[in-house]
Amino acid sequence: MNKLLEKLAIKLPIIQAPMAGVSTPAMASEVANAGGLGSLGVGGLNAQDAREMIRATQQLTALSINVNVFCHQPAVADVKRESAWLSFLSPQFKRFDSQPPAQLNEIYTSFIEDDAMLEVLLELRPRVVSFHFGLPAQRKIALLKECGIVLLSTATNLDEAMVAQNEGIDAVVAQGYEAGGHRGMFDPAKVDDRLGIFALTRLLVANLDIPVIAAGGIMDGAGIVAAMDLGAQAVQLGTAFVGCPESSADQFFRAALQSEAALHTTMTSAISGRPARCLANLFTAIGDETDRSAIPNYPIAYDAGKALNAAAKKLGEGGFGAHWAGQGAPLCRSVPVANLMVLLLSEMEAARTNR
Ligand SMILES: Cc1cc2nc3c(=O)[nH]c(=O)nc-3n(C[C@H](O)[C@H](O)[C@H](O)COP(=O)(O)O)c2cc1C
């Protein structure tokens, strides 16, 4: 067992990625009970809803779980740009007999500003807390660590990983460009070097003193073994779990994942205001034709994105969903989490034996 697994108090080097809106208490607890690290994505929840979700998971497992929060810089409102964006999307709403919202709101509170969320974490003490989009202030990091909570942070490049290490984070999640969901970059205005998991994992393993967790496009045991051969001490898989019955992905997302659509993912900012890898759909096609500077800040744009998806879904059109998925999407298996964990383990063994 490597040092990271000891610290996380898990048996297997498999972390189920936190997936806001997709991961559930059932998913996280099944992963934990199978020996991995199950995660909850509470970045889109307020403190009260997060408390309920963490409690529900802790009732299903006494083993380690990870709770993930978003540390984005709070949005800068720009009423002019937001109303122009709503006018631009208005014909899409009309297609579904709907009106765009009158105004857009900052629908998520960043953990940077959310002291109520900190209180919940300090009270319920999950074994692990992870940060996406950046880090909170040192005061919050210190308080969490004083409770014995192990801290993880996403890093998409060496600079971010070094900042995480210097701030006292216990291990970094090396998020390759292949990964599904939002790029965890600390500052979305900076140039993105778009490092793939292979180069990023090696770069971080070679330069950091803290353990590296590889993420992005890993779908099966062979992928897990390959990432660990690169020096990662564990792996984080998101898309691989989206099709499981325990996920809260809706029928449209599941159908897209199981169709030819899974072969085509693209990076888009049009849905939420930040770059995220998504199955190519009607919404990402709009994004492809749009100047990024026209899109409101994250998560203000997401308010419009969610409203448009809701309007379309009402009339049976699922092509405006935030169908976050990594490049390995066609390899997704829609089996219960416990079965997937058994499969991953046997594939890891096979990959190691067949060398
Ligand atoms: C549907 C979905 C939702 C995600 N939501 C989050 C999230 O809330 N927090 C987070 O840190 N990462 C999130 N991610 C990114 C994952 O942490 C991870 O980087 C990614 O899933 C790895 O790539 P893969 O999907 O190809 O396995 C999400 C990914 C997906 C697919």
Tab-separated table of C-alpha atoms and ligand atoms in Angstrom:
chain	number	residue	atom	x	y	z
A	1	MET	CA	0.000	0.000	0.000
A	2	ASN	CA	1.454	3.411	-0.888
A	3	LYS	CA	1.634	6.370	1.478
A	4	LEU	CA	-1.264	8.191	-0.166
A	5	LEU	CA	-3.639	5.271	0.314
A	6	GLU	CA	-2.613	5.086	3.969
A	7	LYS	CA	-3.317	8.775	4.385
A	8	LEU	CA	-6.689	8.514	2.663
A	9	ALA	CA	-7.412	5.288	4.600
A	10	ILE	CA	-8.460	3.381	1.475
A	11	LYS	CA	-7.399	0.011	0.071
A	12	LEU	CA	-7.566	0.606	-3.665
A	13	PRO	CA	-5.932	3.435	-5.636
A	14	ILE	CA	-9.260	4.299	-7.274
A	15	ILE	CA	-10.953	7.625	-6.578
A	16	GLN	CA	-14.404	8.220	-8.019
A	17	ALA	CA	-14.324	11.828	-9.158
A	18	PRO	CA	-16.558	14.308	-7.409
A	19	MET	CA	-19.211	15.226	-9.967
A	20	ALA	CA	-21.528	18.069	-9.028
A	21	GLY	CA	-25.047	17.137	-10.140
A	22	VAL	CA	-24.046	13.541	-10.976
A	23	SER	CA	-22.380	11.882	-7.982
A	24	THR	CA	-24.707	10.735	-5.205
A	25	PRO	CA	-24.493	9.299	-1.687
A	26	ALA	CA	-25.226	5.860	-3.166
A	27	MET	CA	-22.371	6.193	-5.680
A	28	ALA	CA	-19.804	7.504	-3.199
A	29	SER	CA	-20.670	4.941	-0.525
A	30	GLU	CA	-20.564	2.024	-2.979
A	31	VAL	CA	-17.094	3.089	-4.109
A	32	ALA	CA	-15.993	3.437	-0.479
A	33	ASN	CA	-17.435	0.073	0.488
A	34	ALA	CA	-15.546	-1.502	-2.429
A	35	GLY	CA	-12.246	-0.120	-1.081
A	36	GLY	CA	-11.849	3.062	-3.165
A	37	LEU	CA	-12.477	6.710	-2.341
A	38	GLY	CA	-16.026	7.840	-3.112
A	39	SER	CA	-16.569	11.543	-3.682
A	40	LEU	CA	-19.417	14.021	-3.474
A	41	GLY	CA	-19.445	17.191	-5.569
A	42	VAL	CA	-21.121	19.852	-3.442
A	43	GLY	CA	-19.790	22.807	-5.448
A	44	GLY	CA	-23.319	23.571	-6.704
A	45	LEU	CA	-25.034	23.211	-3.329
A	46	ASN	CA	-25.588	25.529	-0.400
A	47	ALA	CA	-24.272	24.520	3.015
A	48	GLN	CA	-27.594	23.080	4.185
A	49	ASP	CA	-28.027	20.820	1.128
A	50	ALA	CA	-24.384	19.792	1.314
A	51	ARG	CA	-24.842	18.834	4.961
A	52	GLU	CA	-27.755	16.563	4.028
A	53	MET	CA	-25.819	14.938	1.203
A	54	ILE	CA	-22.737	14.301	3.365
A	55	ARG	CA	-24.878	12.976	6.242
A	56	ALA	CA	-26.774	10.665	3.878
A	57	THR	CA	-23.454	9.272	2.631
A	58	GLN	CA	-22.049	8.866	6.128
A	59	GLN	CA	-25.128	6.820	6.979
A	60	LEU	CA	-24.304	4.451	4.106
A	61	THR	CA	-20.603	4.054	4.878
A	62	ALA	CA	-18.255	4.627	7.784
A	63	LEU	CA	-15.300	4.534	5.400
A	64	SER	CA	-13.425	7.449	3.832
A	65	ILE	CA	-15.288	9.836	1.573
A	66	ASN	CA	-14.167	12.987	-0.227
A	67	VAL	CA	-16.219	16.182	-0.334
A	68	ASN	CA	-15.364	18.541	-3.186
A	69	VAL	CA	-15.939	22.292	-3.216
A	70	PHE	CA	-15.391	24.958	-5.886
A	71	CYS	CA	-12.858	27.710	-5.182
A	72	HIS	CA	-13.452	29.925	-8.217
A	73	GLN	CA	-12.963	33.656	-7.996
A	74	PRO	CA	-16.440	35.113	-7.448
A	75	ALA	CA	-18.040	36.262	-10.694
A	76	VAL	CA	-17.765	39.823	-11.918
A	77	ALA	CA	-21.270	40.852	-12.947
A	78	ASP	CA	-21.615	42.711	-16.241
A	79	VAL	CA	-25.269	43.549	-16.799
A	80	LYS	CA	-24.685	44.685	-20.387
A	81	ARG	CA	-22.943	41.473	-21.390
A	82	GLU	CA	-25.484	39.348	-19.536
A	83	SER	CA	-28.475	40.954	-21.235
A	84	ALA	CA	-26.738	40.683	-24.634
A	85	TRP	CA	-26.146	36.976	-23.918
A	86	LEU	CA	-29.811	36.498	-23.032
A	87	SER	CA	-30.876	38.256	-26.241
A	88	PHE	CA	-28.478	36.033	-28.189
A	89	LEU	CA	-29.980	32.891	-26.620
A	90	SER	CA	-33.546	34.156	-26.899
A	91	PRO	CA	-34.307	32.418	-30.262
A	92	GLN	CA	-33.239	29.118	-28.686
A	93	PHE	CA	-35.676	29.636	-25.803
A	94	LYS	CA	-38.398	30.549	-28.337
A	95	ARG	CA	-37.886	27.204	-30.095
A	96	PHE	CA	-39.158	25.619	-26.908
A	97	ASP	CA	-42.076	28.017	-26.323
A	98	SER	CA	-40.122	29.647	-23.560
A	99	GLN	CA	-38.679	33.004	-22.541
A	100	PRO	CA	-35.132	33.550	-21.304
A	101	PRO	CA	-34.907	34.595	-17.642
A	102	ALA	CA	-35.218	38.350	-17.057
A	103	GLN	CA	-31.768	38.468	-15.481
A	104	LEU	CA	-28.923	36.135	-14.610
A	105	ASN	CA	-27.681	35.357	-11.125
A	106	GLU	CA	-24.494	34.023	-9.606
A	107	ILE	CA	-25.983	30.633	-8.830
A	108	TYR	CA	-23.076	29.108	-6.858
A	109	THR	CA	-21.204	30.606	-3.908
A	110	SER	CA	-17.473	29.986	-4.098
A	111	PHE	CA	-16.024	28.163	-1.083
A	112	ILE	CA	-13.657	31.121	-0.896
A	113	GLU	CA	-16.617	33.128	0.479
A	114	ASP	CA	-18.727	30.361	1.982
A	115	ASP	CA	-18.101	30.193	5.738
A	116	ALA	CA	-21.284	28.185	6.294
A	117	MET	CA	-19.866	25.423	4.073
A	118	LEU	CA	-16.641	25.483	6.081
A	119	GLU	CA	-18.680	24.997	9.272
A	120	VAL	CA	-20.416	21.965	7.742
A	121	LEU	CA	-17.082	20.410	6.765
A	122	LEU	CA	-15.575	21.053	10.195
A	123	GLU	CA	-18.628	19.546	11.854
A	124	LEU	CA	-19.091	16.451	9.672
A	125	ARG	CA	-15.368	15.869	9.083
A	126	PRO	CA	-15.230	13.778	5.921
A	127	ARG	CA	-11.834	12.065	5.703
A	128	VAL	CA	-10.990	14.068	2.564
A	129	VAL	CA	-11.887	17.509	1.172
A	130	SER	CA	-10.875	18.472	-2.358
A	131	PHE	CA	-10.702	21.822	-4.112
A	132	HIS	CA	-11.442	22.608	-7.759
A	133	PHE	CA	-10.706	25.912	-9.598
A	134	GLY	CA	-8.178	27.077	-6.999
A	135	LEU	CA	-7.600	27.116	-3.280
A	136	PRO	CA	-9.260	28.792	-0.310
A	137	ALA	CA	-7.422	31.123	2.071
A	138	GLN	CA	-4.733	29.650	4.329
A	139	ARG	CA	-7.049	30.134	7.348
A	140	LYS	CA	-9.571	27.680	5.875
A	141	ILE	CA	-6.848	25.227	4.864
A	142	ALA	CA	-5.386	25.320	8.393
A	143	LEU	CA	-8.775	24.811	10.078
A	144	LEU	CA	-9.564	21.779	7.907
A	145	LYS	CA	-6.127	20.283	8.499
A	146	GLU	CA	-6.401	20.816	12.259
A	147	CYS	CA	-9.432	18.492	12.158
A	148	GLY	CA	-7.324	15.794	10.503
A	149	ILE	CA	-8.975	16.242	7.097
A	150	VAL	CA	-6.753	15.276	4.152
A	151	LEU	CA	-6.762	17.945	1.430
A	152	LEU	CA	-6.581	17.455	-2.344
A	153	SER	CA	-6.530	20.024	-5.127
A	154	THR	CA	-6.917	19.802	-8.879
A	155	ALA	CA	-3.939	21.078	-10.883
A	156	THR	CA	-3.807	21.438	-14.657
A	157	ASN	CA	-0.163	22.541	-14.802
A	158	LEU	CA	3.020	22.675	-12.751
A	159	ASP	CA	2.443	26.225	-11.477
A	160	GLU	CA	-0.913	25.324	-9.941
A	161	ALA	CA	0.522	22.128	-8.469
A	162	MET	CA	3.422	24.048	-6.872
A	163	VAL	CA	1.000	26.561	-5.349
A	164	ALA	CA	-1.034	23.658	-3.931
A	165	GLN	CA	2.075	22.028	-2.479
A	166	ASN	CA	3.275	25.295	-0.945
A	167	GLU	CA	-0.133	25.943	0.623
A	168	GLY	CA	-0.027	22.591	2.436
A	169	ILE	CA	-2.277	20.504	0.192
A	170	ASP	CA	-1.628	16.778	0.760
A	171	ALA	CA	-1.879	15.537	-2.856
A	172	VAL	CA	-2.735	16.988	-6.259
A	173	VAL	CA	-5.141	15.664	-8.867
A	174	ALA	CA	-3.311	16.035	-12.194
A	175	GLN	CA	-6.228	16.817	-14.493
A	176	GLY	CA	-5.279	16.129	-18.101
A	177	TYR	CA	-6.940	17.919	-21.005
A	178	GLU	CA	-8.745	14.657	-21.823
A	179	ALA	CA	-10.784	14.909	-18.633
A	180	GLY	CA	-14.532	15.309	-18.532
A	181	GLY	CA	-16.121	18.305	-16.839
A	182	HIS	CA	-14.696	21.684	-15.973
A	183	ARG	CA	-11.008	22.388	-16.363
A	184	GLY	CA	-9.817	22.993	-12.835
A	185	MET	CA	-7.509	25.829	-13.888
A	186	PHE	CA	-7.070	28.382	-11.105
A	187	ASP	CA	-7.385	31.354	-13.488
A	188	PRO	CA	-9.446	30.747	-16.644
A	189	ALA	CA	-8.162	34.024	-18.134
A	190	LYS	CA	-4.626	32.613	-18.349
A	191	VAL	CA	-3.382	30.729	-21.401
A	192	ASP	CA	-4.137	27.031	-21.018
A	193	ASP	CA	-1.230	24.792	-22.036
A	194	ARG	CA	-3.740	21.943	-22.442
A	195	LEU	CA	-1.418	19.339	-21.023
A	196	GLY	CA	-2.539	15.761	-21.527
A	197	ILE	CA	-2.549	13.303	-18.644
A	198	PHE	CA	0.659	11.587	-19.794
A	199	ALA	CA	2.899	14.657	-19.818
A	200	LEU	CA	1.170	16.335	-16.859
A	201	THR	CA	1.469	13.292	-14.606
A	202	ARG	CA	5.184	12.901	-15.378
A	203	LEU	CA	5.795	16.627	-14.970
A	204	LEU	CA	4.173	16.696	-11.549
A	205	VAL	CA	5.688	13.420	-10.330
A	206	ALA	CA	9.136	14.673	-11.337
A	207	ASN	CA	8.771	18.038	-9.608
A	208	LEU	CA	6.595	17.637	-6.520
A	209	ASP	CA	7.241	16.194	-3.094
A	210	ILE	CA	3.550	15.387	-2.561
A	211	PRO	CA	1.705	12.479	-4.237
A	212	VAL	CA	0.049	12.828	-7.634
A	213	ILE	CA	-3.366	11.453	-8.575
A	214	ALA	CA	-3.848	11.089	-12.340
A	215	ALA	CA	-7.181	12.050	-13.935
A	216	GLY	CA	-8.513	12.312	-17.477
A	217	GLY	CA	-9.697	9.649	-19.890
A	218	ILE	CA	-9.073	6.699	-17.564
A	219	MET	CA	-11.909	4.253	-18.090
A	220	ASP	CA	-10.652	0.767	-17.258
A	221	GLY	CA	-8.055	-1.296	-15.413
A	222	ALA	CA	-5.487	-0.992	-18.201
A	223	GLY	CA	-5.754	2.806	-17.994
A	224	ILE	CA	-5.360	2.715	-14.210
A	225	VAL	CA	-2.225	0.561	-14.422
A	226	ALA	CA	-0.774	2.808	-17.146
A	227	ALA	CA	-1.335	5.943	-15.050
A	228	MET	CA	0.236	4.335	-12.007
A	229	ASP	CA	3.203	3.269	-14.118
A	230	LEU	CA	3.693	6.979	-14.826
A	231	GLY	CA	4.213	7.481	-11.109
A	232	ALA	CA	0.694	8.405	-9.982
A	233	GLN	CA	-0.140	7.014	-6.546
A	234	ALA	CA	-3.840	6.834	-7.352
A	235	VAL	CA	-6.229	7.672	-10.179
A	236	GLN	CA	-9.460	9.654	-10.350
A	237	LEU	CA	-12.193	8.499	-12.714
A	238	GLY	CA	-15.297	10.547	-13.470
A	239	THR	CA	-16.876	9.616	-16.800
A	240	ALA	CA	-16.456	5.914	-16.033
A	241	PHE	CA	-19.090	6.308	-13.270
A	242	VAL	CA	-21.615	8.558	-15.054
A	243	GLY	CA	-23.615	5.681	-16.597
A	244	CYS	CA	-23.915	3.736	-13.334
A	245	PRO	CA	-27.470	3.409	-12.000
A	246	GLU	CA	-26.310	5.198	-8.816
A	247	SER	CA	-25.514	8.370	-10.808
A	248	SER	CA	-28.043	11.177	-11.073
A	249	ALA	CA	-27.349	11.746	-14.787
A	250	ASP	CA	-30.694	12.167	-16.547
A	251	GLN	CA	-32.040	9.957	-19.346
A	252	PHE	CA	-30.736	12.311	-22.073
A	253	PHE	CA	-27.191	12.270	-20.702
A	254	ARG	CA	-27.273	8.480	-20.349
A	255	ALA	CA	-28.648	8.019	-23.881
A	256	ALA	CA	-25.981	10.320	-25.340
A	257	LEU	CA	-23.228	8.441	-23.497
A	258	GLN	CA	-24.444	5.149	-24.920
A	259	SER	CA	-24.716	6.482	-28.468
A	260	GLU	CA	-22.328	7.537	-31.216
A	261	ALA	CA	-22.367	10.971	-29.547
A	262	ALA	CA	-19.891	9.596	-26.985
A	263	LEU	CA	-17.241	9.558	-29.713
A	264	HIS	CA	-17.208	13.352	-29.869
A	265	THR	CA	-16.287	15.506	-26.902
A	266	THR	CA	-15.381	19.160	-27.059
A	267	MET	CA	-14.213	21.913	-24.703
A	268	THR	CA	-16.881	24.589	-24.309
A	269	SER	CA	-17.417	27.683	-22.169
A	270	ALA	CA	-20.893	28.411	-23.554
A	271	ILE	CA	-22.827	26.361	-21.021
A	272	SER	CA	-21.370	27.585	-17.730
A	273	GLY	CA	-18.911	30.393	-18.513
A	274	ARG	CA	-15.812	28.251	-17.880
A	275	PRO	CA	-14.156	25.704	-20.155
A	276	ALA	CA	-15.521	22.213	-19.628
A	277	ARG	CA	-15.290	19.028	-21.690
A	278	CYS	CA	-18.731	18.008	-22.865
A	279	LEU	CA	-20.282	15.550	-25.299
A	280	ALA	CA	-20.745	17.601	-28.464
A	281	ASN	CA	-24.402	18.667	-28.625
A	282	LEU	CA	-26.681	21.529	-29.701
A	283	PHE	CA	-25.338	23.781	-26.936
A	284	THR	CA	-21.657	23.154	-27.659
A	285	ALA	CA	-22.373	23.862	-31.345
A	286	ILE	CA	-23.617	27.330	-30.352
A	287	GLY	CA	-20.455	27.752	-28.295
A	288	ASP	CA	-18.272	26.820	-31.264
A	289	GLU	CA	-19.636	29.831	-33.132
A	290	THR	CA	-19.426	32.269	-30.250
A	291	ASP	CA	-16.712	34.648	-29.202
A	292	ARG	CA	-15.796	33.673	-25.639
A	293	SER	CA	-15.763	37.293	-24.516
A	294	ALA	CA	-19.524	37.421	-25.177
A	295	ILE	CA	-20.170	34.733	-22.568
A	296	PRO	CA	-20.879	35.969	-19.009
A	297	ASN	CA	-18.601	34.959	-16.136
A	298	TYR	CA	-18.875	31.565	-14.453
A	299	PRO	CA	-21.291	30.724	-12.873
A	300	ILE	CA	-23.546	33.535	-14.120
A	301	ALA	CA	-23.624	32.021	-17.629
A	302	TYR	CA	-24.611	28.691	-16.064
A	303	ASP	CA	-27.892	30.264	-14.900
A	304	ALA	CA	-28.839	30.780	-18.559
A	305	GLY	CA	-27.412	27.370	-19.503
A	306	LYS	CA	-29.528	25.554	-16.959
A	307	ALA	CA	-32.660	27.524	-17.885
A	308	LEU	CA	-32.249	26.727	-21.590
A	309	ASN	CA	-31.693	23.049	-20.856
A	310	ALA	CA	-34.790	22.948	-18.634
A	311	ALA	CA	-36.918	24.605	-21.342
A	312	ALA	CA	-35.664	22.203	-24.021
A	313	LYS	CA	-36.077	19.118	-21.825
A	314	LYS	CA	-39.694	20.053	-21.120
A	315	LEU	CA	-40.376	19.567	-24.814
A	316	GLY	CA	-38.307	16.385	-25.043
A	317	GLU	CA	-35.075	17.907	-26.439
A	318	GLY	CA	-32.015	16.794	-24.465
A	319	GLY	CA	-29.355	18.412	-26.634
A	320	PHE	CA	-28.772	21.419	-24.377
A	321	GLY	CA	-27.605	19.466	-21.330
A	322	ALA	CA	-24.275	19.893	-19.549
A	323	HIS	CA	-23.206	16.419	-20.629
A	324	TRP	CA	-19.734	16.613	-19.153
A	325	ALA	CA	-17.606	13.677	-20.272
A	326	GLY	CA	-13.986	12.860	-20.982
A	327	GLN	CA	-12.390	11.590	-24.145
A	328	GLY	CA	-12.803	7.995	-22.960
A	329	ALA	CA	-16.612	8.350	-22.981
A	330	PRO	CA	-17.261	5.549	-25.522
A	331	LEU	CA	-15.653	3.136	-23.034
A	332	CYS	CA	-18.246	3.940	-20.361
A	333	ARG	CA	-20.020	0.935	-18.852
A	334	SER	CA	-23.489	1.335	-17.428
A	335	VAL	CA	-23.245	-1.209	-14.633
A	336	PRO	CA	-23.793	-0.813	-10.889
A	337	VAL	CA	-20.870	0.824	-9.060
A	338	ALA	CA	-20.023	-2.349	-7.106
A	339	ASN	CA	-19.765	-4.327	-10.374
A	340	LEU	CA	-17.679	-1.612	-12.001
A	341	MET	CA	-15.227	-1.669	-9.096
A	342	VAL	CA	-14.881	-5.477	-9.422
A	343	LEU	CA	-14.354	-5.116	-13.176
A	344	LEU	CA	-11.703	-2.417	-12.717
A	345	LEU	CA	-9.821	-4.591	-10.245
A	346	SER	CA	-9.833	-7.670	-12.453
A	347	GLU	CA	-8.725	-5.592	-15.445
A	348	MET	CA	-5.873	-4.141	-13.399
A	349	GLU	CA	-4.752	-7.632	-12.509
A	350	ALA	CA	-5.005	-8.747	-16.130
A	351	ALA	CA	-3.051	-5.710	-17.326
A	352	ARG	CA	-0.279	-6.461	-14.839
A	353	THR	CA	-0.155	-10.167	-15.685
A	354	ASN	CA	-0.169	-9.674	-19.448
A	355	ARG	CA	2.918	-7.498	-19.569
B	1	LIG	C1	-20.033	14.813	-15.077
B	1	LIG	C2	-18.784	15.350	-14.456
B	1	LIG	C3	-18.863	16.277	-13.427
B	1	LIG	C4	-17.700	16.749	-12.814
B	1	LIG	N1	-17.803	17.581	-11.742
B	1	LIG	C5	-16.692	17.875	-11.014
B	1	LIG	C6	-16.800	18.545	-9.769
B	1	LIG	O1	-17.894	18.882	-9.300
B	1	LIG	N2	-15.650	18.800	-9.094
B	1	LIG	C7	-14.410	18.413	-9.563
B	1	LIG	O2	-13.401	18.642	-8.892
B	1	LIG	N3	-14.290	17.785	-10.743
B	1	LIG	C8	-15.398	17.495	-11.458
B	1	LIG	N4	-15.265	16.805	-12.644
B	1	LIG	C9	-13.910	16.498	-13.156
B	1	LIG	C10	-13.310	15.285	-12.465
B	1	LIG	O3	-12.844	15.634	-11.186
B	1	LIG	C11	-12.125	14.657	-13.216
B	1	LIG	O4	-11.139	15.624	-13.463
B	1	LIG	C12	-12.545	14.036	-14.533
B	1	LIG	O5	-13.755	13.345	-14.395
B	1	LIG	C13	-11.477	13.063	-15.010
B	1	LIG	O6	-11.686	12.738	-16.357
B	1	LIG	P1	-12.654	11.556	-16.854
B	1	LIG	O7	-14.027	12.092	-16.733
B	1	LIG	O8	-12.229	11.351	-18.253
B	1	LIG	O9	-12.436	10.376	-15.952
B	1	LIG	C14	-16.416	16.324	-13.281
B	1	LIG	C15	-16.356	15.424	-14.336
B	1	LIG	C16	-17.505	14.924	-14.917
B	1	LIG	C17	-17.381	13.917	-16.028
